[in-house]
Amino acid sequence: MAILNILHYPDARLHTVAQPVNAVDERVRRLVDDMAETMYAAPGIGLAATQINAHEQIIVIDISEDKSELRVFINPRITASSGEQMCEEGCLSVPGIYEMVCRAEKVTVEALGRDGQPFVVEAEGLLAVCIQHEMDHLKGKVFVEYLSQLKQGRIKNKLKKRLRETM
Ligand code: NI
């Protein structure tokens, strides 16, 4: 396994739209495993392939306390959603920034697992937020794009300034 480099906002590659996975083969399983290792090392609770510059529809999530419940979603589709919730979100691609975003309270998601088998999950609360956040990445959307232009500008400047300071 390997820890992969995570793209940081406002990297234009984060706006790439991911393609569906044709077959869950050995290559895809290796990518899933590398993504999981990268997410745990960060540490984070979710990672989309877009964030490691692989533009395929793959997401890994683990919201458990002890990091023992890895969830893998390949070619995820939201087939139903209901309600609303406000949640403070962060993102491994937007380090140090936490902002409130409004999401559906419940979502039903169909996807393929790491074994290539289809499954359906009805998610609510944090898991529902996380799935929606990661699925946005696959569409080329970063959570800060839900914020006002003014706020987005401030976040961009902050991240660029931080980048200069670490160089
Ligand atoms: Ni994110």
Coordinates of N, CA and C and ligand atoms in Angstrom, one line a residue:
M1 N 0.9 -1.2 0.0 CA 0.0 0.0 0.0 C 0.9 1.2 0.0
A2 N 0.3 2.4 -0.3 CA 1.0 3.6 -0.4 C 0.2 4.8 0.0
I3 N 0.9 5.8 0.6 CA 0.2 7.0 0.9 C 0.3 7.9 -0.2
L4 N -0.8 8.4 -0.7 CA -0.8 9.2 -2.0 C -0.9 10.7 -1.6
N5 N -0.4 11.5 -2.6 CA -0.4 13.0 -2.4 C -1.8 13.5 -2.5
I6 N -2.3 14.4 -1.6 CA -3.6 14.9 -1.7 C -3.6 16.3 -2.3
L7 N -4.4 16.6 -3.3 CA -4.5 17.9 -3.9 C -5.1 18.9 -3.0
H8 N -4.6 20.1 -3.0 CA -5.1 21.2 -2.2 C -5.8 22.2 -3.0
Y9 N -7.0 22.6 -2.5 CA -7.7 23.8 -3.0 C -6.9 25.0 -3.0
P10 N -6.8 25.9 -4.0 CA -7.7 25.8 -5.2 C -7.0 25.2 -6.4
D11 N -6.5 24.0 -6.3 CA -5.9 23.3 -7.4 C -7.0 22.9 -8.4
A12 N -6.8 23.3 -9.7 CA -7.8 23.2 -10.7 C -8.2 21.7 -11.0
R13 N -7.3 20.8 -10.7 CA -7.6 19.4 -10.9 C -8.7 18.9 -10.0
L14 N -8.9 19.6 -8.9 CA -10.1 19.2 -8.0 C -11.4 19.5 -8.7
H15 N -11.4 20.1 -9.8 CA -12.7 20.4 -10.6 C -12.9 19.4 -11.7
T16 N -12.1 18.4 -11.8 CA -12.2 17.3 -12.8 C -13.4 16.5 -12.4
V17 N -14.2 16.1 -13.4 CA -15.4 15.2 -13.2 C -14.9 13.8 -13.4
A18 N -15.1 13.0 -12.3 CA -14.7 11.6 -12.3 C -15.5 10.7 -13.2
Q19 N -14.8 9.7 -13.8 CA -15.5 8.7 -14.7 C -15.9 7.5 -13.9
P20 N -16.9 6.8 -14.4 CA -17.3 5.5 -13.7 C -16.2 4.5 -13.9
V21 N -16.2 3.6 -12.9 CA -15.2 2.5 -13.0 C -15.9 1.4 -13.8
N22 N -15.2 0.9 -14.8 CA -15.7 -0.2 -15.7 C -15.7 -1.5 -15.0
A23 N -14.7 -1.9 -14.3 CA -14.6 -3.2 -13.7 C -13.8 -3.0 -12.4
V24 N -14.3 -3.7 -11.3 CA -13.6 -3.6 -10.1 C -12.6 -4.8 -10.1
D25 N -11.4 -4.4 -10.6 CA -10.3 -5.4 -10.8 C -9.2 -5.2 -9.7
E26 N -8.1 -5.9 -9.9 CA -7.0 -5.8 -9.0 C -6.5 -4.3 -8.9
R27 N -6.4 -3.7 -10.1 CA -5.9 -2.3 -10.1 C -6.8 -1.4 -9.2
V28 N -8.1 -1.5 -9.4 CA -9.1 -0.7 -8.6 C -9.0 -1.0 -7.1
R29 N -8.9 -2.3 -6.8 CA -8.7 -2.7 -5.4 C -7.5 -2.1 -4.8
R30 N -6.4 -2.1 -5.6 CA -5.1 -1.5 -5.1 C -5.3 0.0 -4.8
L31 N -6.0 0.7 -5.7 CA -6.3 2.1 -5.6 C -7.2 2.4 -4.3
V32 N -8.2 1.5 -4.1 CA -9.0 1.6 -2.9 C -8.2 1.5 -1.7
D33 N -7.3 0.5 -1.7 CA -6.5 0.3 -0.5 C -5.5 1.5 -0.2
D34 N -5.0 2.0 -1.3 CA -4.1 3.2 -1.1 C -4.9 4.4 -0.7
M35 N -6.1 4.5 -1.2 CA -6.9 5.7 -0.7 C -7.3 5.5 0.8
A36 N -7.6 4.3 1.2 CA -7.9 4.1 2.6 C -6.7 4.4 3.5
E37 N -5.5 3.9 3.1 CA -4.3 4.2 3.8 C -4.0 5.7 3.9
T38 N -4.2 6.4 2.8 CA -4.0 7.8 2.7 C -5.0 8.6 3.6
M39 N -6.3 8.1 3.6 CA -7.3 8.8 4.5 C -6.9 8.6 6.0
Y40 N -6.6 7.3 6.3 CA -6.3 7.1 7.8 C -5.0 7.8 8.2
A41 N -4.0 8.0 7.3 CA -2.8 8.6 7.7 C -3.0 10.1 7.8
A42 N -3.9 10.7 7.1 CA -4.1 12.2 7.1 C -4.2 12.8 8.4
P43 N -5.0 12.5 9.4 CA -6.1 11.5 9.3 C -7.4 12.2 8.9
G44 N -8.3 11.5 8.2 CA -9.6 12.0 7.8 C -10.6 11.0 7.9
I45 N -11.9 11.4 7.6 CA -13.0 10.4 7.7 C -13.6 10.1 6.3
G46 N -13.0 10.7 5.3 CA -13.5 10.4 4.0 C -12.5 10.9 2.9
L47 N -12.4 10.2 1.8 CA -11.6 10.7 0.7 C -12.2 10.2 -0.6
A48 N -12.2 11.1 -1.6 CA -12.6 10.8 -2.9 C -11.4 10.7 -3.8
A49 N -11.5 9.8 -4.9 CA -10.4 9.6 -5.8 C -9.9 10.9 -6.4
T50 N -10.8 11.8 -6.7 CA -10.5 13.1 -7.2 C -9.4 13.8 -6.4
Q51 N -9.4 13.7 -5.1 CA -8.5 14.3 -4.2 C -7.0 13.8 -4.4
I52 N -6.9 12.6 -4.9 CA -5.5 12.1 -5.1 C -5.2 12.0 -6.6
N53 N -6.0 12.9 -7.3 CA -5.8 13.1 -8.8 C -6.0 11.8 -9.6
A54 N -6.9 10.9 -9.1 CA -7.4 9.8 -9.9 C -8.8 10.0 -10.2
H55 N -9.2 10.2 -11.4 CA -10.5 10.7 -11.7 C -11.5 9.6 -12.1
E56 N -11.7 8.8 -11.1 CA -12.6 7.6 -11.2 C -13.6 7.7 -10.0
Q57 N -14.8 7.2 -10.2 CA -15.8 7.3 -9.2 C -15.6 6.3 -8.0
I58 N -14.7 6.7 -7.1 CA -14.3 5.9 -6.0 C -14.3 6.8 -4.7
I59 N -14.9 6.3 -3.6 CA -14.9 7.0 -2.4 C -14.6 6.0 -1.2
V60 N -13.8 6.5 -0.3 CA -13.6 5.7 1.0 C -14.1 6.6 2.1
I61 N -14.7 5.9 3.1 CA -15.2 6.7 4.3 C -15.1 5.8 5.5
D62 N -14.7 6.4 6.6 CA -14.7 5.7 7.9 C -15.0 6.7 9.0
I63 N -16.2 6.7 9.5 CA -16.6 7.7 10.5 C -16.6 7.0 11.9
S64 N -16.1 5.8 12.0 CA -16.1 5.1 13.3 C -15.0 5.7 14.2
E65 N -15.3 5.7 15.6 CA -14.3 6.2 16.5 C -12.9 5.5 16.4
D66 N -13.0 4.2 16.3 CA -11.7 3.4 16.3 C -11.2 3.1 14.9
K67 N -11.8 3.7 13.9 CA -11.3 3.5 12.5 C -11.3 2.0 12.1
S68 N -12.4 1.4 12.4 CA -12.5 0.0 12.1 C -13.6 -0.3 11.1
E69 N -14.3 0.7 10.6 CA -15.4 0.5 9.7 C -15.2 1.2 8.4
L70 N -14.3 0.6 7.6 CA -14.0 1.2 6.3 C -15.2 0.9 5.4
R71 N -15.7 2.0 4.7 CA -16.8 1.9 3.7 C -16.3 2.3 2.4
V72 N -16.5 1.5 1.4 CA -16.0 1.8 0.0 C -17.2 1.9 -0.9
F73 N -17.3 3.0 -1.7 CA -18.3 3.2 -2.6 C -17.7 3.4 -4.0
I74 N -18.0 2.5 -4.9 CA -17.5 2.6 -6.3 C -18.8 2.9 -7.1
N75 N -18.7 3.9 -8.0 CA -19.8 4.3 -8.9 C -21.1 4.7 -8.0
P76 N -20.9 5.5 -7.0 CA -22.1 5.7 -6.1 C -23.2 6.6 -6.8
R77 N -24.4 6.3 -6.5 CA -25.6 7.0 -7.0 C -26.5 7.3 -5.8
I78 N -26.9 8.5 -5.7 CA -28.0 8.8 -4.7 C -29.3 8.6 -5.3
T79 N -30.1 7.7 -4.8 CA -31.4 7.4 -5.4 C -32.6 8.0 -4.7
A80 N -32.3 8.4 -3.5 CA -33.4 9.1 -2.7 C -32.7 10.0 -1.7
S81 N -33.4 11.2 -1.4 CA -32.8 12.0 -0.3 C -34.0 12.8 0.3
S82 N -33.9 13.1 1.6 CA -34.9 13.8 2.3 C -34.3 14.6 3.4
G83 N -35.1 15.7 3.8 CA -34.7 16.5 4.9 C -33.6 17.4 4.7
E84 N -33.2 18.1 5.7 CA -32.1 19.1 5.6 C -31.3 19.0 7.0
Q85 N -30.0 19.2 6.9 CA -29.2 19.4 8.1 C -28.1 20.3 7.9
M86 N -27.7 21.1 8.9 CA -26.6 22.0 8.8 C -25.4 21.3 9.6
C87 N -24.3 21.2 8.9 CA -23.2 20.5 9.6 C -21.9 21.3 9.3
E88 N -21.0 21.3 10.3 CA -19.7 22.0 10.0 C -18.8 21.0 9.3
E89 N -18.3 21.4 8.1 CA -17.5 20.4 7.3 C -16.1 20.9 7.2
G90 N -15.2 20.0 7.1 CA -13.8 20.2 6.7 C -13.5 19.3 5.6
C91 N -12.2 19.4 5.1 CA -11.9 18.6 3.9 C -10.3 18.5 3.9
L92 N -9.8 17.3 3.6 CA -8.4 17.1 3.5 C -7.8 18.0 2.4
S93 N -8.6 18.4 1.4 CA -8.1 19.3 0.4 C -8.2 20.8 0.7
V94 N -8.8 21.1 1.8 CA -8.9 22.5 2.3 C -8.5 22.5 3.8
P95 N -7.2 22.3 4.0 CA -6.8 22.1 5.4 C -7.0 23.3 6.3
G96 N -7.5 23.0 7.5 CA -7.7 24.1 8.5 C -8.9 24.9 8.3
I97 N -9.7 24.6 7.3 CA -11.0 25.4 7.1 C -12.2 24.6 7.5
Y98 N -13.0 25.1 8.3 CA -14.3 24.5 8.7 C -15.4 25.4 8.6
E99 N -16.4 25.0 7.8 CA -17.6 25.9 7.5 C -18.9 25.1 7.6
M100 N -20.0 25.8 7.9 CA -21.3 25.2 7.9 C -21.8 25.0 6.5
V101 N -22.3 23.8 6.2 CA -22.9 23.6 4.9 C -24.3 22.9 5.1
C102 N -25.3 23.2 4.3 CA -26.6 22.5 4.4 C -26.6 21.3 3.4
R103 N -27.0 20.2 4.0 CA -27.1 18.9 3.2 C -28.4 18.2 3.5
A104 N -28.7 17.2 2.6 CA -29.9 16.4 2.9 C -29.6 15.6 4.2
E105 N -30.7 15.4 5.0 CA -30.6 14.7 6.3 C -30.4 13.2 6.1
K106 N -31.1 12.7 5.1 CA -31.0 11.2 4.8 C -30.8 11.0 3.3
V107 N -30.0 10.1 2.9 CA -29.8 9.7 1.5 C -29.8 8.2 1.4
T108 N -30.3 7.7 0.3 CA -30.2 6.3 -0.1 C -29.1 6.2 -1.2
V109 N -28.1 5.4 -1.0 CA -27.0 5.3 -2.0 C -26.9 3.9 -2.5
E110 N -26.8 3.8 -3.8 CA -26.4 2.5 -4.5 C -25.0 2.6 -5.0
A111 N -24.2 1.6 -4.7 CA -22.8 1.6 -5.2 C -22.3 0.2 -5.3
L112 N -21.1 0.0 -5.8 CA -20.4 -1.3 -5.8 C -19.4 -1.2 -4.6
G113 N -19.2 -2.3 -4.0 CA -18.2 -2.4 -2.9 C -16.8 -2.8 -3.5
R114 N -15.9 -2.9 -2.6 CA -14.5 -3.3 -3.0 C -14.5 -4.7 -3.7
D115 N -15.5 -5.5 -3.4 CA -15.6 -6.8 -4.0 C -16.3 -6.8 -5.3
G116 N -16.7 -5.6 -5.7 CA -17.4 -5.4 -7.0 C -18.9 -5.7 -6.9
Q117 N -19.4 -6.1 -5.7 CA -20.8 -6.4 -5.6 C -21.6 -5.1 -5.3
P118 N -22.8 -5.0 -5.9 CA -23.7 -3.9 -5.6 C -24.3 -4.0 -4.2
F119 N -24.5 -2.8 -3.6 CA -25.2 -2.7 -2.3 C -25.9 -1.4 -2.3
V120 N -26.9 -1.4 -1.3 CA -27.6 -0.1 -1.1 C -27.5 0.2 0.4
V121 N -27.3 1.5 0.7 CA -27.2 1.9 2.1 C -28.1 3.1 2.3
E122 N -28.8 3.1 3.4 CA -29.6 4.2 3.8 C -28.8 4.9 4.9
A123 N -28.4 6.2 4.6 CA -27.5 6.9 5.5 C -28.2 8.1 6.1
E124 N -27.9 8.5 7.3 CA -28.4 9.7 7.9 C -27.3 10.3 8.7
G125 N -27.5 11.6 9.2 CA -26.5 12.2 10.1 C -25.2 12.4 9.4
L126 N -24.1 12.1 10.2 CA -22.7 12.4 9.7 C -22.4 11.5 8.5
L127 N -22.9 10.3 8.4 CA -22.6 9.4 7.3 C -23.2 10.0 6.0
A128 N -24.4 10.5 6.1 CA -25.1 11.1 5.0 C -24.3 12.4 4.5
V129 N -23.9 13.2 5.4 CA -23.1 14.4 5.1 C -21.8 14.0 4.4
C130 N -21.1 13.0 4.9 CA -19.9 12.6 4.4 C -20.0 12.0 3.0
I131 N -21.0 11.2 2.8 CA -21.3 10.7 1.4 C -21.5 11.8 0.4
Q132 N -22.4 12.8 0.8 CA -22.7 13.9 -0.1 C -21.4 14.7 -0.4
H133 N -20.6 14.9 0.7 CA -19.4 15.7 0.5 C -18.5 15.0 -0.5
E134 N -18.3 13.7 -0.3 CA -17.3 13.0 -1.1 C -17.9 12.8 -2.6
M135 N -19.2 12.7 -2.7 CA -19.7 12.5 -4.0 C -19.6 13.9 -4.8
D136 N -19.7 15.0 -4.1 CA -19.4 16.3 -4.7 C -18.0 16.3 -5.3
H137 N -17.0 15.8 -4.6 CA -15.7 15.8 -5.1 C -15.6 15.1 -6.5
L138 N -16.4 14.0 -6.6 CA -16.4 13.2 -7.9 C -17.0 14.0 -9.0
K139 N -17.8 15.0 -8.7 CA -18.4 15.9 -9.7 C -17.5 17.1 -9.9
G140 N -16.4 17.2 -9.2 CA -15.5 18.3 -9.3 C -15.8 19.5 -8.4
K141 N -16.6 19.2 -7.4 CA -17.0 20.3 -6.5 C -16.5 20.2 -5.1
V142 N -15.9 21.3 -4.6 CA -15.3 21.3 -3.3 C -16.3 22.0 -2.4
F143 N -16.4 21.6 -1.1 CA -17.5 22.1 -0.2 C -17.5 23.7 -0.1
V144 N -16.3 24.3 -0.2 CA -16.3 25.8 0.0 C -17.1 26.5 -1.1
E145 N -17.3 25.8 -2.2 CA -18.1 26.4 -3.3 C -19.6 26.6 -2.9
Y146 N -20.0 26.1 -1.8 CA -21.4 26.4 -1.2 C -21.4 27.7 -0.5
L147 N -20.2 28.3 -0.2 CA -20.1 29.5 0.5 C -20.1 30.7 -0.4
S148 N -20.3 31.9 0.2 CA -20.3 33.1 -0.6 C -19.0 33.3 -1.4
Q149 N -19.1 34.1 -2.5 CA -17.8 34.4 -3.2 C -16.8 35.1 -2.3
L150 N -17.3 35.9 -1.4 CA -16.4 36.7 -0.5 C -15.6 35.7 0.4
K151 N -16.4 34.7 1.0 CA -15.8 33.7 1.8 C -14.8 32.8 1.0
Q152 N -15.2 32.5 -0.2 CA -14.3 31.6 -1.0 C -13.0 32.3 -1.3
G153 N -13.1 33.6 -1.6 CA -11.9 34.4 -1.9 C -11.0 34.5 -0.7
R154 N -11.6 34.7 0.5 CA -10.8 34.7 1.8 C -10.1 33.4 2.0
I155 N -10.8 32.3 1.8 CA -10.2 31.0 2.0 C -9.0 30.7 1.0
K156 N -9.2 31.1 -0.3 CA -8.2 31.0 -1.3 C -6.9 31.7 -0.9
N157 N -7.1 33.0 -0.4 CA -6.0 33.8 0.0 C -5.3 33.2 1.2
K158 N -6.0 32.7 2.1 CA -5.5 32.1 3.3 C -4.6 30.9 3.0
L159 N -5.1 30.0 2.1 CA -4.4 28.8 1.7 C -3.2 29.2 0.9
K160 N -3.3 30.2 0.0 CA -2.1 30.6 -0.8 C -1.0 31.2 0.1
K161 N -1.5 31.9 1.1 CA -0.5 32.6 2.0 C 0.2 31.5 2.8
R162 N -0.6 30.5 3.3 CA 0.0 29.4 4.0 C 1.0 28.6 3.2
L163 N 0.7 28.4 1.9 CA 1.5 27.7 1.0 C 2.9 28.4 0.8
R164 N 2.8 29.8 0.7 CA 4.0 30.5 0.6 C 4.9 30.4 1.8
E165 N 4.2 30.4 3.0 CA 5.0 30.4 4.2 C 5.7 29.0 4.4
T166 N 5.2 28.0 3.8 CA 5.8 26.7 4.0 C 6.8 26.4 3.0
M167 N 7.0 27.3 2.0 CA 7.9 27.1 0.9 C 9.3 27.6 1.3
Ligands
NI1 NI -13.4 16.8 1.0

